[in-house]
Amino acid sequence: MRPSSWRSISLSSNVAGTPLGRRSFLGLGAALTGSLAIGAKPANAAPASPPADAPWSQSLGAGVVDRPYGRPADTEAGVIRRNVPWLTAGAESSVSFSPLQDLHGIITPNGLFFERYHAGRPDIDPDQHRLMIHGLVERPLVLTMKDIVRFPSTSRIHFIECPANGGMEWRAAQVNSLQFNHGMISCAEWTGVRLSTLLDEVGVRKEAKWAMVEGADGAHMNRSLTLDKCLDDCLVVYAQNGEALRPEQGYPLRLVVPGWEGNVNIKWLRRIKLGDRPWFSREETSKYTDLMPDGTSRGFTWLIDAKSVITFPCPEKPLTGPGLYEIRGLAWTGNGKVKRVDVSTDGGVNWQTARLHEPVLSKALTKFTLPWQWDGQPALLESRAIDETGYVQPTIAQLRTQRGTNSVYHNNSIQTWQIKPDGSVFDVQLA
Ligand SMILES: Nc1nc2c(c(=O)[nH]1)N[C@H]1C(S)=C(S)[C@@H](COP(=O)(O)O)O[C@H]1N2
Ligand SMILES: [Mo]
Protein backbone atom coordinates (compact mmCIF):
# COMPACT_ATOMS: atom_id res chain seq x y z
CA MET A 1 0.00 0.00 0.00
CA ARG A 2 1.19 3.49 -0.82
CA PRO A 3 1.46 5.95 2.08
CA SER A 4 -1.25 8.58 1.60
CA SER A 5 1.15 11.49 2.16
CA TRP A 6 2.83 10.60 -1.12
CA ARG A 7 -0.46 11.07 -2.90
CA SER A 8 -0.55 14.76 -1.97
CA ILE A 9 3.11 15.33 -2.79
CA SER A 10 2.72 13.71 -6.18
CA LEU A 11 -0.50 15.51 -7.06
CA SER A 12 0.55 18.97 -5.98
CA SER A 13 4.17 19.10 -7.03
CA ASN A 14 6.29 19.51 -10.09
CA VAL A 15 9.15 17.10 -10.45
CA ALA A 16 11.75 18.18 -13.00
CA GLY A 17 9.19 20.58 -14.46
CA THR A 18 6.57 17.96 -15.33
CA PRO A 19 3.05 18.63 -14.01
CA LEU A 20 1.95 15.47 -12.27
CA GLY A 21 -1.55 14.27 -13.08
CA ARG A 22 -3.19 11.09 -11.97
CA ARG A 23 -1.38 8.99 -14.56
CA SER A 24 2.06 10.23 -13.50
CA PHE A 25 1.13 9.70 -9.90
CA LEU A 26 0.56 6.00 -10.55
CA GLY A 27 3.83 5.77 -12.39
CA LEU A 28 5.75 7.59 -9.71
CA GLY A 29 4.09 5.57 -6.99
CA ALA A 30 5.40 2.38 -8.52
CA ALA A 31 8.86 3.85 -8.90
CA LEU A 32 8.77 5.08 -5.33
CA THR A 33 7.84 1.80 -3.74
CA GLY A 34 10.41 0.00 -5.81
CA SER A 35 13.19 2.41 -4.91
CA LEU A 36 12.62 2.63 -1.18
CA ALA A 37 12.31 -1.06 -0.38
CA ILE A 38 15.35 -2.96 -1.56
CA GLY A 39 14.30 -5.92 -3.64
CA ALA A 40 10.62 -5.00 -3.26
CA LYS A 41 7.95 -6.40 -5.53
CA PRO A 42 6.36 -4.02 -8.04
CA ALA A 43 3.98 -1.67 -6.26
CA ASN A 44 0.78 -3.14 -7.63
CA ALA A 45 1.64 -6.79 -6.94
CA ALA A 46 -0.51 -7.74 -3.93
CA PRO A 47 1.27 -9.82 -1.26
CA ALA A 48 0.14 -13.47 -1.28
CA SER A 49 -0.68 -13.53 2.46
CA PRO A 50 -0.24 -11.27 5.50
CA PRO A 51 3.20 -11.55 7.11
CA ALA A 52 3.49 -14.09 9.95
CA ASP A 53 3.61 -12.83 13.54
CA ALA A 54 7.15 -12.13 14.73
CA PRO A 55 8.18 -13.40 18.21
CA TRP A 56 7.46 -9.96 19.76
CA SER A 57 3.86 -10.21 18.58
CA GLN A 58 3.33 -13.50 20.40
CA SER A 59 4.37 -12.66 23.97
CA LEU A 60 4.05 -10.00 26.66
CA GLY A 61 6.43 -7.08 26.47
CA ALA A 62 8.26 -5.32 29.30
CA GLY A 63 6.03 -3.56 31.84
CA VAL A 64 5.80 0.11 32.74
CA VAL A 65 8.81 1.62 34.52
CA ASP A 66 10.96 -1.23 33.22
CA ARG A 67 12.99 1.84 32.21
CA PRO A 68 12.10 4.63 34.68
CA TYR A 69 14.02 7.06 32.47
CA GLY A 70 13.49 5.90 28.88
CA ARG A 71 16.08 5.45 26.19
CA PRO A 72 16.11 4.77 22.44
CA ALA A 73 15.59 1.28 21.02
CA ASP A 74 18.71 -0.90 21.27
CA THR A 75 18.87 -1.08 17.48
CA GLU A 76 19.36 2.73 17.35
CA ALA A 77 22.72 2.38 19.12
CA GLY A 78 24.56 3.91 16.14
CA VAL A 79 22.74 7.24 16.50
CA ILE A 80 25.29 9.02 18.66
CA ARG A 81 27.46 12.12 18.96
CA ARG A 82 30.92 11.58 17.52
CA ASN A 83 34.23 13.43 17.78
CA VAL A 84 37.32 13.63 15.57
CA PRO A 85 40.13 12.38 17.85
CA TRP A 86 42.93 14.07 15.86
CA LEU A 87 41.22 17.48 15.80
CA THR A 88 42.11 18.48 19.37
CA ALA A 89 44.81 17.53 21.88
CA GLY A 90 42.35 16.06 24.35
CA ALA A 91 38.65 15.41 24.95
CA GLU A 92 38.32 18.13 27.62
CA SER A 93 38.91 20.93 25.13
CA SER A 94 37.09 19.51 22.19
CA VAL A 95 33.86 19.15 20.29
CA SER A 96 31.41 16.38 19.44
CA PHE A 97 29.07 16.51 16.46
CA SER A 98 25.32 15.83 16.28
CA PRO A 99 24.31 12.94 13.98
CA LEU A 100 22.20 15.13 11.64
CA GLN A 101 21.94 12.23 9.18
CA ASP A 102 19.76 10.31 11.66
CA LEU A 103 17.61 13.18 12.98
CA HIS A 104 14.11 14.20 11.91
CA GLY A 105 12.48 17.57 12.35
CA ILE A 106 13.90 20.69 13.96
CA ILE A 107 14.44 19.62 17.60
CA THR A 108 17.66 17.93 18.67
CA PRO A 109 17.09 15.25 21.32
CA ASN A 110 18.95 16.19 24.49
CA GLY A 111 21.32 13.22 24.37
CA LEU A 112 22.40 14.16 20.82
CA PHE A 113 22.96 17.93 21.21
CA PHE A 114 26.50 18.75 20.04
CA GLU A 115 29.08 19.47 22.77
CA ARG A 116 31.85 22.05 22.88
CA TYR A 117 34.03 22.34 25.96
CA HIS A 118 37.07 24.48 26.75
CA ALA A 119 37.85 22.69 30.01
CA GLY A 120 35.58 19.68 30.14
CA ARG A 121 32.07 19.26 31.55
CA PRO A 122 31.74 20.19 35.21
CA ASP A 123 29.13 18.34 37.28
CA ILE A 124 27.64 21.16 39.35
CA ASP A 125 25.60 20.96 42.57
CA PRO A 126 22.66 23.28 41.82
CA ASP A 127 22.23 24.10 45.53
CA GLN A 128 25.72 25.58 45.58
CA HIS A 129 25.49 27.32 42.21
CA ARG A 130 25.16 31.14 42.20
CA LEU A 131 24.67 33.79 39.51
CA MET A 132 26.25 37.14 40.36
CA ILE A 133 25.14 40.28 38.50
CA HIS A 134 27.30 43.34 39.16
CA GLY A 135 29.33 46.16 37.58
CA LEU A 136 27.41 49.19 36.31
CA VAL A 137 24.16 48.29 38.10
CA GLU A 138 22.20 49.97 40.92
CA ARG A 139 21.79 46.88 43.14
CA PRO A 140 24.35 44.07 42.60
CA LEU A 141 22.80 40.68 43.28
CA VAL A 142 23.86 37.10 43.92
CA LEU A 143 21.04 34.73 42.93
CA THR A 144 20.46 31.08 43.84
CA MET A 145 18.78 28.64 41.44
CA LYS A 146 15.62 28.86 43.57
CA ASP A 147 15.61 32.65 43.11
CA ILE A 148 16.02 32.34 39.35
CA VAL A 149 13.18 29.84 38.91
CA ARG A 150 10.80 32.27 40.71
CA PHE A 151 11.10 34.92 37.99
CA PRO A 152 8.49 34.93 35.18
CA SER A 153 9.46 32.15 32.76
CA THR A 154 9.52 31.92 29.00
CA SER A 155 10.10 29.07 26.50
CA ARG A 156 11.54 29.55 23.03
CA ILE A 157 13.00 27.35 20.29
CA HIS A 158 16.45 28.40 19.08
CA PHE A 159 19.45 26.80 17.41
CA ILE A 160 22.99 27.05 18.71
CA GLU A 161 25.78 26.79 16.14
CA CYS A 162 29.52 26.90 16.80
CA PRO A 163 30.99 29.29 14.19
CA ALA A 164 33.72 26.64 13.61
CA ASN A 165 31.03 24.42 12.04
CA GLY A 166 32.37 23.68 8.53
CA GLY A 167 35.71 25.29 9.48
CA MET A 168 37.64 22.27 8.21
CA GLU A 169 36.54 23.08 4.64
CA TRP A 170 37.71 26.67 4.07
CA ARG A 171 40.51 25.50 1.74
CA ALA A 172 39.06 22.33 0.21
CA ALA A 173 36.49 19.60 0.67
CA GLN A 174 38.07 17.12 3.04
CA VAL A 175 35.47 15.64 5.40
CA ASN A 176 33.18 13.26 3.56
CA SER A 177 30.41 13.37 6.15
CA LEU A 178 27.29 15.34 7.06
CA GLN A 179 27.87 14.74 10.77
CA PHE A 180 31.44 16.05 10.82
CA ASN A 181 30.89 18.91 8.37
CA HIS A 182 27.66 20.30 9.79
CA GLY A 183 27.06 18.63 13.17
CA MET A 184 28.14 21.59 15.31
CA ILE A 185 24.55 22.83 15.22
CA SER A 186 21.61 21.73 17.35
CA CYS A 187 18.22 23.21 18.22
CA ALA A 188 16.13 22.96 21.37
CA GLU A 189 13.23 24.51 23.22
CA TRP A 190 14.85 26.52 26.01
CA THR A 191 13.02 27.58 29.18
CA GLY A 192 14.21 30.22 31.59
CA VAL A 193 13.98 33.90 32.38
CA ARG A 194 14.62 36.79 30.04
CA LEU A 195 17.97 38.42 30.77
CA SER A 196 16.15 41.79 30.54
CA THR A 197 13.99 40.73 33.53
CA LEU A 198 17.10 40.03 35.63
CA LEU A 199 18.69 43.29 34.50
CA ASP A 200 15.53 45.19 35.50
CA GLU A 201 15.87 43.64 38.94
CA VAL A 202 19.43 44.94 39.40
CA GLY A 203 18.80 48.28 37.66
CA VAL A 204 21.06 49.08 34.68
CA ARG A 205 23.11 52.27 35.11
CA LYS A 206 22.97 54.59 32.14
CA GLU A 207 26.72 54.37 31.39
CA ALA A 208 26.41 50.61 30.86
CA LYS A 209 26.89 49.54 27.22
CA TRP A 210 28.42 46.05 27.44
CA ALA A 211 28.10 42.85 29.44
CA MET A 212 30.74 40.27 30.30
CA VAL A 213 29.25 36.81 30.81
CA GLU A 214 31.24 34.05 32.54
CA GLY A 215 30.92 30.30 33.17
CA ALA A 216 31.71 28.21 36.27
CA ASP A 217 33.74 25.58 34.38
CA GLY A 218 37.50 25.31 34.85
CA ALA A 219 37.95 27.55 31.79
CA HIS A 220 35.84 30.30 33.41
CA MET A 221 35.00 30.97 29.82
CA ASN A 222 33.82 34.54 29.31
CA ARG A 223 32.68 36.67 26.39
CA SER A 224 31.66 40.29 25.81
CA LEU A 225 28.18 41.13 24.55
CA THR A 226 26.44 44.38 23.76
CA LEU A 227 23.87 45.49 26.33
CA ASP A 228 21.42 45.99 23.44
CA LYS A 229 21.52 42.27 22.61
CA CYS A 230 21.18 41.34 26.31
CA LEU A 231 18.02 43.46 26.58
CA ASP A 232 16.65 42.34 23.20
CA ASP A 233 16.23 38.56 23.34
CA CYS A 234 18.81 36.81 25.54
CA LEU A 235 17.56 34.12 27.92
CA VAL A 236 19.05 32.71 31.12
CA VAL A 237 17.80 29.12 30.86
CA TYR A 238 17.52 26.14 33.20
CA ALA A 239 15.59 23.76 30.95
CA GLN A 240 16.06 22.18 27.52
CA ASN A 241 13.29 20.34 25.67
CA GLY A 242 11.12 20.17 28.76
CA GLU A 243 13.61 18.82 31.30
CA ALA A 244 16.47 20.33 33.27
CA LEU A 245 19.46 21.33 31.12
CA ARG A 246 21.84 18.46 30.49
CA PRO A 247 25.24 18.83 32.21
CA GLU A 248 26.76 18.91 28.71
CA GLN A 249 24.64 21.97 27.86
CA GLY A 250 25.38 23.96 31.02
CA TYR A 251 23.41 22.52 33.96
CA PRO A 252 22.11 24.15 36.03
CA LEU A 253 22.14 27.50 34.13
CA ARG A 254 23.19 28.78 30.70
CA LEU A 255 22.89 31.89 28.61
CA VAL A 256 21.11 31.60 25.24
CA VAL A 257 21.97 34.39 22.80
CA PRO A 258 19.56 33.71 19.91
CA GLY A 259 21.15 33.78 16.45
CA TRP A 260 24.65 34.62 17.66
CA GLU A 261 27.67 32.31 17.46
CA GLY A 262 27.78 29.40 19.93
CA ASN A 263 30.66 30.66 22.07
CA VAL A 264 28.68 33.58 23.52
CA ASN A 265 26.03 31.13 24.78
CA ILE A 266 27.91 30.72 28.06
CA LYS A 267 27.23 27.45 29.88
CA TRP A 268 27.33 26.89 33.65
CA LEU A 269 26.62 30.66 33.82
CA ARG A 270 27.85 32.21 37.08
CA ARG A 271 28.53 35.91 36.46
CA ILE A 272 27.27 38.86 34.42
CA LYS A 273 29.15 42.13 34.76
CA LEU A 274 27.98 45.32 33.07
CA GLY A 275 30.54 47.85 31.86
CA ASP A 276 30.99 50.74 29.45
CA ARG A 277 33.34 48.91 27.05
CA PRO A 278 33.96 45.36 25.84
CA TRP A 279 36.28 43.07 27.78
CA PHE A 280 38.17 42.36 24.57
CA SER A 281 41.45 42.46 26.41
CA ARG A 282 43.42 40.59 29.07
CA GLU A 283 40.17 39.94 30.93
CA GLU A 284 38.46 38.06 28.13
CA THR A 285 39.67 34.46 28.20
CA SER A 286 38.43 33.42 24.75
CA LYS A 287 38.92 35.48 21.64
CA TYR A 288 37.15 34.73 18.38
CA THR A 289 38.33 36.59 15.30
CA ASP A 290 38.28 36.03 11.55
CA LEU A 291 41.68 36.38 9.87
CA MET A 292 41.15 38.24 6.58
CA PRO A 293 43.22 37.94 3.35
CA ASP A 294 44.98 41.30 3.99
CA GLY A 295 46.24 40.13 7.39
CA THR A 296 43.77 42.12 9.48
CA SER A 297 41.29 40.40 11.81
CA ARG A 298 37.61 40.98 12.25
CA GLY A 299 36.32 40.85 15.80
CA PHE A 300 32.82 40.67 17.23
CA THR A 301 31.42 38.77 14.25
CA TRP A 302 28.70 37.26 16.39
CA LEU A 303 25.92 36.91 13.86
CA ILE A 304 25.20 33.51 12.27
CA ASP A 305 24.33 34.30 8.64
CA ALA A 306 21.83 32.23 6.65
CA LYS A 307 22.91 28.65 6.00
CA SER A 308 21.35 25.36 4.96
CA VAL A 309 22.29 21.77 4.24
CA ILE A 310 20.66 18.76 2.62
CA THR A 311 20.46 16.03 5.28
CA PHE A 312 19.07 13.39 2.92
CA PRO A 313 20.69 12.16 0.81
CA CYS A 314 24.15 12.66 2.33
CA PRO A 315 27.40 10.64 2.54
CA GLU A 316 26.02 8.64 5.48
CA LYS A 317 22.62 8.06 3.78
CA PRO A 318 23.12 7.18 0.10
CA LEU A 319 20.41 6.50 -2.48
CA THR A 320 19.38 2.90 -3.10
CA GLY A 321 18.49 3.03 -6.81
CA PRO A 322 16.66 5.24 -9.31
CA GLY A 323 13.18 6.46 -8.37
CA LEU A 324 11.29 9.13 -6.48
CA TYR A 325 12.91 10.51 -3.36
CA GLU A 326 12.21 13.30 -0.95
CA ILE A 327 15.24 15.58 -0.63
CA ARG A 328 15.27 16.73 2.99
CA GLY A 329 17.24 19.40 4.76
CA LEU A 330 17.59 22.09 7.40
CA ALA A 331 18.00 25.85 7.04
CA TRP A 332 18.66 28.55 9.62
CA THR A 333 19.68 32.18 10.08
CA GLY A 334 20.64 34.33 13.04
CA ASN A 335 18.87 37.21 11.34
CA GLY A 336 15.28 36.11 11.97
CA LYS A 337 13.29 33.67 9.85
CA VAL A 338 14.24 31.65 6.80
CA LYS A 339 12.18 33.07 3.92
CA ARG A 340 12.97 30.56 1.16
CA VAL A 341 15.18 27.60 0.37
CA ASP A 342 16.16 26.74 -3.21
CA VAL A 343 17.40 23.30 -4.19
CA SER A 344 19.52 22.45 -7.22
CA THR A 345 20.26 18.97 -8.58
CA ASP A 346 22.75 20.20 -11.21
CA GLY A 347 25.33 22.06 -9.12
CA GLY A 348 23.58 25.42 -9.00
CA VAL A 349 22.63 25.89 -12.68
CA ASN A 350 18.87 25.45 -12.13
CA TRP A 351 17.03 25.99 -8.87
CA GLN A 352 13.62 24.89 -7.58
CA THR A 353 11.88 26.28 -4.52
CA ALA A 354 11.66 23.77 -1.68
CA ARG A 355 8.70 23.44 0.66
CA LEU A 356 9.29 24.94 4.12
CA HIS A 357 7.66 22.99 6.94
CA GLU A 358 5.89 24.63 9.85
CA PRO A 359 6.79 25.89 12.31
CA VAL A 360 9.11 28.41 10.65
CA LEU A 361 10.51 30.16 13.72
CA SER A 362 12.93 33.03 14.20
CA LYS A 363 16.54 31.90 14.90
CA ALA A 364 15.51 28.24 14.84
CA LEU A 365 16.16 25.34 12.50
CA THR A 366 13.63 25.18 9.64
CA LYS A 367 12.89 21.95 7.79
CA PHE A 368 12.62 21.90 3.99
CA THR A 369 11.81 19.17 1.47
CA LEU A 370 11.56 18.72 -2.30
CA PRO A 371 10.42 15.61 -4.20
CA TRP A 372 13.02 14.45 -6.69
CA GLN A 373 12.85 11.84 -9.41
CA TRP A 374 16.38 10.42 -9.65
CA ASP A 375 17.14 8.88 -13.02
CA GLY A 376 20.32 7.13 -11.88
CA GLN A 377 22.60 9.71 -13.57
CA PRO A 378 25.34 11.64 -11.75
CA ALA A 379 23.93 14.70 -9.96
CA LEU A 380 25.13 17.61 -7.81
CA LEU A 381 22.70 18.45 -5.00
CA GLU A 382 22.79 21.85 -3.32
CA SER A 383 20.53 23.93 -1.10
CA ARG A 384 20.58 27.72 -0.76
CA ALA A 385 18.85 29.57 2.09
CA ILE A 386 17.46 33.10 1.80
CA ASP A 387 16.47 34.86 5.01
CA GLU A 388 13.84 37.50 5.70
CA THR A 389 16.39 40.30 5.29
CA GLY A 390 16.98 39.13 1.69
CA TYR A 391 20.46 37.74 2.48
CA VAL A 392 21.34 34.82 0.17
CA GLN A 393 23.59 31.96 1.35
CA PRO A 394 26.86 32.26 -0.67
CA THR A 395 28.88 29.65 -2.56
CA ILE A 396 32.30 28.74 -1.12
CA ALA A 397 33.89 30.56 -4.10
CA GLN A 398 32.00 33.78 -3.27
CA LEU A 399 32.93 33.47 0.39
CA ARG A 400 36.62 32.95 -0.42
CA THR A 401 36.66 36.06 -2.66
CA GLN A 402 35.55 38.12 0.31
CA ARG A 403 37.19 36.34 3.25
CA GLY A 404 40.15 34.35 1.86
CA THR A 405 41.09 30.95 3.29
CA ASN A 406 42.81 31.81 6.58
CA SER A 407 39.62 31.90 8.57
CA VAL A 408 38.37 29.15 10.82
CA TYR A 409 34.97 30.61 11.58
CA HIS A 410 31.70 31.46 9.85
CA ASN A 411 31.81 29.21 6.81
CA ASN A 412 28.13 29.37 5.87
CA SER A 413 28.67 28.36 2.25
CA ILE A 414 26.43 26.16 0.10
CA GLN A 415 27.18 22.44 0.54
CA THR A 416 27.46 20.37 -2.63
CA TRP A 417 26.71 16.62 -2.51
CA GLN A 418 27.84 14.66 -5.55
CA ILE A 419 25.61 11.69 -6.40
CA LYS A 420 27.30 8.83 -8.23
CA PRO A 421 25.39 6.36 -10.46
CA ASP A 422 25.56 3.72 -7.68
CA GLY A 423 23.73 6.14 -5.38
CA SER A 424 26.74 6.92 -3.16
CA VAL A 425 27.11 10.54 -2.01
CA PHE A 426 30.33 12.60 -1.76
CA ASP A 427 31.31 15.95 -0.27
CA VAL A 428 32.70 18.10 -3.11
CA GLN A 429 33.39 21.77 -3.79
CA LEU A 430 32.74 23.36 -7.18
CA ALA A 431 35.26 25.84 -8.59
N1 LIG B 1 31.35 28.01 30.26
C1 LIG B 1 31.46 27.64 28.99
N2 LIG B 1 30.52 28.01 28.10
C2 LIG B 1 30.61 27.64 26.81
C3 LIG B 1 31.72 26.87 26.34
C4 LIG B 1 32.69 26.46 27.30
O1 LIG B 1 33.65 25.76 27.00
N3 LIG B 1 32.53 26.87 28.61
N4 LIG B 1 31.81 26.60 24.99
C5 LIG B 1 31.14 27.55 24.09
C6 LIG B 1 31.15 27.19 22.69
S1 LIG B 1 32.59 27.52 21.84
C7 LIG B 1 30.02 26.74 22.05
S2 LIG B 1 30.02 26.49 20.37
C8 LIG B 1 28.79 26.45 22.81
C9 LIG B 1 28.36 25.01 22.57
O2 LIG B 1 27.22 24.69 23.28
P1 LIG B 1 26.82 23.17 23.52
O3 LIG B 1 28.03 22.46 24.11
O4 LIG B 1 25.65 23.17 24.41
O5 LIG B 1 26.51 22.60 22.16
O6 LIG B 1 28.93 26.65 24.20
C10 LIG B 1 29.71 27.80 24.54
N5 LIG B 1 29.63 28.04 25.95
MO1 LIG C 1 32.19 27.20 19.57
Short mmCIF file of C-alpha atoms and ligand atoms in Angstrom, two decimals, residues 113-120 160-163 184 186 190 214-217 219-222 248-250 254 261-269 288, ligand 1:
data_model
loop_
_atom_site.label_atom_id
_atom_site.label_comp_id
_atom_site.label_asym_id
_atom_site.label_seq_id
_atom_site.Cartn_x
_atom_site.Cartn_y
_atom_site.Cartn_z
CA PHE A 113 22.96 17.93 21.21
CA PHE A 114 26.50 18.75 20.04
CA GLU A 115 29.08 19.47 22.77
CA ARG A 116 31.85 22.05 22.88
CA TYR A 117 34.03 22.34 25.96
CA HIS A 118 37.07 24.48 26.75
CA ALA A 119 37.85 22.69 30.01
CA GLY A 120 35.58 19.68 30.14
CA ILE A 160 22.99 27.05 18.71
CA GLU A 161 25.78 26.79 16.14
CA CYS A 162 29.52 26.90 16.80
CA PRO A 163 30.99 29.29 14.19
CA MET A 184 28.14 21.59 15.31
CA SER A 186 21.61 21.73 17.35
CA TRP A 190 14.85 26.52 26.01
CA GLU A 214 31.24 34.05 32.54
CA GLY A 215 30.92 30.30 33.17
CA ALA A 216 31.71 28.21 36.27
CA ASP A 217 33.74 25.58 34.38
CA ALA A 219 37.95 27.55 31.79
CA HIS A 220 35.84 30.30 33.41
CA MET A 221 35.00 30.97 29.82
CA ASN A 222 33.82 34.54 29.31
CA GLU A 248 26.76 18.91 28.71
CA GLN A 249 24.64 21.97 27.86
CA GLY A 250 25.38 23.96 31.02
CA ARG A 254 23.19 28.78 30.70
CA GLU A 261 27.67 32.31 17.46
CA GLY A 262 27.78 29.40 19.93
CA ASN A 263 30.66 30.66 22.07
CA VAL A 264 28.68 33.58 23.52
CA ASN A 265 26.03 31.13 24.78
CA ILE A 266 27.91 30.72 28.06
CA LYS A 267 27.23 27.45 29.88
CA TRP A 268 27.33 26.89 33.65
CA LEU A 269 26.62 30.66 33.82
CA TYR A 288 37.15 34.73 18.38
N1 LIG B 1 31.35 28.01 30.26
C1 LIG B 1 31.46 27.64 28.99
N2 LIG B 1 30.52 28.01 28.10
C2 LIG B 1 30.61 27.64 26.81
C3 LIG B 1 31.72 26.87 26.34
C4 LIG B 1 32.69 26.46 27.30
O1 LIG B 1 33.65 25.76 27.00
N3 LIG B 1 32.53 26.87 28.61
N4 LIG B 1 31.81 26.60 24.99
C5 LIG B 1 31.14 27.55 24.09
C6 LIG B 1 31.15 27.19 22.69
S1 LIG B 1 32.59 27.52 21.84
C7 LIG B 1 30.02 26.74 22.05
S2 LIG B 1 30.02 26.49 20.37
C8 LIG B 1 28.79 26.45 22.81
C9 LIG B 1 28.36 25.01 22.57
O2 LIG B 1 27.22 24.69 23.28
P1 LIG B 1 26.82 23.17 23.52
O3 LIG B 1 28.03 22.46 24.11
O4 LIG B 1 25.65 23.17 24.41
O5 LIG B 1 26.51 22.60 22.16
O6 LIG B 1 28.93 26.65 24.20
C10 LIG B 1 29.71 27.80 24.54
N5 LIG B 1 29.63 28.04 25.95
#
